[in-house]
Short mmCIF file of C-alpha atoms in Angstrom, two decimals:
data_model
loop_
_atom_site.label_atom_id
_atom_site.label_comp_id
_atom_site.label_asym_id
_atom_site.label_seq_id
_atom_site.Cartn_x
_atom_site.Cartn_y
_atom_site.Cartn_z
CA UNK A 111 109.75 86.02 145.36
CA UNK A 112 109.14 82.27 145.20
CA UNK A 113 111.63 79.72 143.90
CA UNK A 114 112.84 80.34 140.39
CA UNK A 115 115.22 78.92 137.82
CA UNK A 116 118.62 80.67 137.84
CA UNK A 117 118.27 82.01 134.30
CA UNK A 118 114.81 83.55 134.86
CA UNK A 119 113.88 86.87 136.46
CA UNK A 120 110.51 85.62 137.70
CA UNK A 121 108.98 82.57 139.39
CA UNK A 122 106.45 80.53 137.41
CA UNK A 123 103.46 78.46 138.38
CA UNK A 124 101.41 76.53 135.85
CA UNK A 125 97.78 75.49 136.01
CA UNK A 126 95.85 73.37 133.57
CA UNK A 127 92.24 74.49 133.21
CA UNK A 128 89.50 72.77 135.20
CA UNK A 129 87.41 69.97 133.72
CA UNK A 130 85.69 71.41 130.67
CA UNK A 131 82.56 70.61 128.72
CA UNK A 132 84.75 69.17 125.91
CA UNK A 133 86.46 66.98 128.54
CA UNK A 134 83.07 65.74 129.73
CA UNK A 135 81.90 65.06 126.20
CA UNK A 136 85.17 63.48 125.10
CA UNK A 137 85.78 66.02 122.32
CA UNK A 138 88.89 67.64 120.90
CA UNK A 139 88.31 71.42 120.87
CA UNK A 140 91.60 73.00 119.83
CA UNK A 141 90.89 75.78 117.31
CA UNK A 142 90.69 79.39 118.46
CA UNK A 143 87.29 79.74 116.78
CA UNK A 144 85.77 76.87 118.74
CA UNK A 145 87.81 77.20 121.90
CA UNK A 146 86.61 80.72 122.66
CA UNK A 147 82.93 79.75 122.46
CA UNK A 148 81.12 79.83 125.82
CA UNK A 149 79.56 76.44 125.08
CA UNK A 150 83.04 74.91 125.42
CA UNK A 151 83.81 76.44 128.81
CA UNK A 152 84.13 74.77 132.21
CA UNK A 153 81.85 71.97 133.36
CA UNK A 154 80.36 72.30 136.88
CA UNK A 155 83.04 69.97 138.23
CA UNK A 156 85.71 72.12 136.57
CA UNK A 157 84.41 75.24 138.29
CA UNK A 158 84.88 73.56 141.66
CA UNK A 159 88.32 72.27 140.62
CA UNK A 160 89.42 75.79 139.66
CA UNK A 161 88.24 77.13 143.00
CA UNK A 162 90.21 74.45 144.85
CA UNK A 163 93.30 75.24 142.74
CA UNK A 164 92.96 78.90 143.65
CA UNK A 165 92.70 78.01 147.33
CA UNK A 166 95.79 75.81 147.07
CA UNK A 167 97.77 78.60 145.42
CA UNK A 168 96.55 81.08 148.03
CA UNK A 169 97.74 78.74 150.79
CA UNK A 170 101.16 78.32 149.11
CA UNK A 171 101.62 82.07 148.69
CA UNK A 172 100.74 82.78 152.31
CA UNK A 173 103.01 80.00 153.57
CA UNK A 174 105.91 81.56 151.67
CA UNK A 175 105.00 85.16 152.55
CA UNK A 176 104.66 86.05 148.88
CA UNK A 177 102.85 89.40 148.48
CA UNK A 178 99.72 89.29 146.33
CA UNK A 179 101.00 92.41 144.54
CA UNK A 180 103.72 90.29 142.92
CA UNK A 181 101.21 87.90 141.33
CA UNK A 182 100.51 88.00 137.61
CA UNK A 183 97.93 85.70 136.00
CA UNK A 184 98.45 85.07 132.29
CA UNK A 185 96.02 82.82 130.51
CA UNK A 186 94.97 81.30 127.21
CA UNK A 187 92.00 83.14 125.65
CA UNK A 188 90.00 79.90 125.34
CA UNK A 189 86.80 79.97 127.39
CA UNK A 190 87.84 77.09 129.65
CA UNK A 191 91.14 78.72 130.59
CA UNK A 192 89.71 82.23 130.87
CA UNK A 193 87.04 80.95 133.26
CA UNK A 194 89.65 79.03 135.29
CA UNK A 195 91.89 82.09 135.53
CA UNK A 196 89.01 84.32 136.63
CA UNK A 197 88.00 81.90 139.38
CA UNK A 198 91.58 81.76 140.67
CA UNK A 199 91.85 85.56 140.55
CA UNK A 200 88.61 85.86 142.53
CA UNK A 201 89.90 83.45 145.18
CA UNK A 202 93.13 85.47 145.48
CA UNK A 203 91.25 88.76 145.67
CA UNK A 204 92.72 90.05 142.39
CA UNK A 205 90.51 92.03 140.03
CA UNK A 206 90.34 90.16 136.72
CA UNK A 207 90.20 93.52 134.95
CA UNK A 208 93.40 94.75 136.58
CA UNK A 209 96.86 94.84 135.04
CA UNK A 210 97.71 91.74 137.11
CA UNK A 211 95.68 89.57 134.71
CA UNK A 212 96.05 89.29 130.95
CA UNK A 213 95.21 86.93 128.11
CA UNK A 214 98.07 85.74 125.90
CA UNK A 215 97.31 84.07 122.59
CA UNK A 216 100.66 82.25 122.77
CA UNK A 217 99.23 80.20 125.67
CA UNK A 218 96.31 78.88 123.58
CA UNK A 219 95.62 75.19 123.12
CA UNK A 220 97.74 73.27 120.65
CA UNK A 221 95.77 73.16 117.40
CA UNK A 222 95.53 69.51 116.44
CA UNK A 223 94.30 70.30 112.94
CA UNK A 224 90.98 70.23 111.08
CA UNK A 225 91.15 66.45 110.68
CA UNK A 226 90.89 66.03 114.47
CA UNK A 227 88.82 69.06 115.50
CA UNK A 228 85.58 68.12 117.31
CA UNK A 229 86.38 64.41 117.07
CA UNK A 230 86.75 61.99 119.97
CA UNK A 231 89.57 62.68 122.40
CA UNK A 232 90.65 59.08 121.80
CA UNK A 233 92.42 60.56 118.77
CA UNK A 234 94.98 62.23 121.05
CA UNK A 235 96.82 58.91 121.29
CA UNK A 236 97.42 58.95 117.53
CA UNK A 237 98.91 62.44 117.73
CA UNK A 238 101.20 61.59 120.64
CA UNK A 239 102.54 58.55 118.77
CA UNK A 240 103.45 60.90 115.92
CA UNK A 241 105.06 63.31 118.40
CA UNK A 242 107.41 60.58 119.60
CA UNK A 243 108.40 59.76 116.02
CA UNK A 244 108.94 63.35 114.93
CA UNK A 245 108.05 66.37 117.13
CA UNK A 246 108.83 68.68 114.21
CA UNK A 247 106.06 67.27 112.03
CA UNK A 248 102.36 67.99 112.50
CA UNK A 249 99.12 66.41 111.42
CA UNK A 250 97.86 68.20 108.30
CA UNK A 251 96.92 71.77 109.17
CA UNK A 252 97.80 71.39 112.86
CA UNK A 253 100.69 72.39 115.09
CA UNK A 254 103.73 70.26 115.80
CA UNK A 255 105.38 70.12 119.22
CA UNK A 256 108.10 72.42 117.84
CA UNK A 257 105.48 74.91 116.62
CA UNK A 258 103.99 75.14 120.12
CA UNK A 259 107.45 75.38 121.64
CA UNK A 260 108.28 78.36 119.42
CA UNK A 261 105.24 80.36 120.47
CA UNK A 262 105.76 79.50 124.15
CA UNK A 263 109.29 80.83 123.78
CA UNK A 264 107.82 84.10 122.49
CA UNK A 265 105.49 84.27 125.51
CA UNK A 266 108.24 83.55 128.02
CA UNK A 267 110.62 86.05 126.43
CA UNK A 268 107.92 88.74 126.58
CA UNK A 269 107.12 87.99 130.24
CA UNK A 270 110.78 88.05 131.21
CA UNK A 271 111.22 91.39 129.45
CA UNK A 272 108.13 92.90 131.08
CA UNK A 273 108.40 91.68 134.68
CA UNK A 274 111.09 91.15 137.29
CA UNK A 275 110.64 89.58 140.71
CA UNK A 276 107.06 88.53 140.00
CA UNK A 277 105.25 85.26 140.61
CA UNK A 278 103.53 84.41 137.34
CA UNK A 279 100.71 81.90 137.02
CA UNK A 280 100.24 80.52 133.51
CA UNK A 281 96.76 79.08 132.94
CA UNK A 282 96.83 76.97 129.82
CA UNK A 283 96.16 73.50 128.39
CA UNK A 284 97.56 69.98 128.62
CA UNK A 285 99.93 69.88 125.64
CA UNK A 286 101.27 73.46 125.86
CA UNK A 287 102.02 73.05 129.58
CA UNK A 288 103.71 69.68 129.00
CA UNK A 289 105.88 71.27 126.32
CA UNK A 290 106.59 74.32 128.52
CA UNK A 291 107.85 72.10 131.33
CA UNK A 292 109.90 70.01 128.90
CA UNK A 293 111.85 72.94 127.51
CA UNK A 294 112.42 74.66 130.85
CA UNK A 295 113.67 71.51 132.55
CA UNK A 296 115.97 70.85 129.60
CA UNK A 297 117.23 74.44 129.68
CA UNK A 298 117.90 74.08 133.42
CA UNK A 299 119.82 70.83 133.04
CA UNK A 300 121.94 71.90 130.07
CA UNK A 301 125.14 73.92 130.44
CA UNK A 302 125.13 77.07 128.36
CA UNK A 303 127.48 79.88 127.61
CA UNK A 304 125.80 83.20 128.44
CA UNK A 305 122.54 83.10 126.50
CA UNK A 306 119.14 84.75 126.67
CA UNK A 307 116.05 82.64 127.27
CA UNK A 308 115.10 82.51 123.60
CA UNK A 309 118.55 81.19 122.65
CA UNK A 310 118.45 78.63 125.45
CA UNK A 311 115.13 77.27 124.25
CA UNK A 312 116.32 77.06 120.65
CA UNK A 313 119.29 74.97 121.79
CA UNK A 314 117.06 72.44 123.57
CA UNK A 315 114.57 72.11 120.71
CA UNK A 316 115.86 68.71 119.70
CA UNK A 317 114.09 65.50 118.75
CA UNK A 318 115.23 63.65 121.87
CA UNK A 319 113.88 66.36 124.18
CA UNK A 320 110.65 67.45 122.49
CA UNK A 321 109.49 63.91 121.75
CA UNK A 322 109.25 63.18 125.49
CA UNK A 323 106.82 65.95 126.47
CA UNK A 324 104.16 63.47 127.64
CA UNK A 325 106.13 62.69 130.80
CA UNK A 326 105.09 66.10 132.11
CA UNK A 327 101.34 65.52 131.65
CA UNK A 328 98.99 67.29 134.07
CA UNK A 329 95.54 66.42 135.34
CA UNK A 330 92.70 68.94 134.96
CA UNK A 331 93.19 71.86 137.36
CA UNK A 332 96.59 70.53 138.47
CA UNK A 333 98.86 73.25 139.87
CA UNK A 334 102.66 73.03 139.72
CA UNK A 335 105.55 75.35 140.36
CA UNK A 336 108.41 75.36 137.87
CA UNK A 337 111.65 74.84 139.77
#
């Protein structure tokens, strides 16, 4: 198994989707209804980025003698993440229809609310300013940082209960992956009495921690290992 955090049974890699059509057009596409439409999938550049990310992961796995049988690919059901995950699976020689790959709704994009949906991505800056002020408050109808954190905790708890000794790639979106890194790094750095992963995450869901999620921002198709 690859490197892992001491309180986890599995190793985790994260991958933001490749450059998407919404990225190219400068649009916020964050609802499940819109995000799963094929018209909001990967742009041609994003397809190439996903392939390169898959090749990078393949190289890392081989360098560490990590068996392909231990790989699990879990992805957001949005079209841009599904396409990215499939490309990576193809590069690794994993059947996308096999039990090694599965969609998880908890990994979906952060919903920024109907007031921001399909508007310019310049609006992200307004949301992130609000996040710094209060990560427990959302724009009307959207998800707060804490809301996303709670569903990522559900996903991680489920994965830890299902697998042991696996290398799990999470293919998701900018904000969810920033928040995921934020809570895991905080959980690693904090001293706990014996506690399960869900309890650990609840203890680090504080204003001072969640408001700083932007420091873990990823580029499109950027691959990282959580350690």
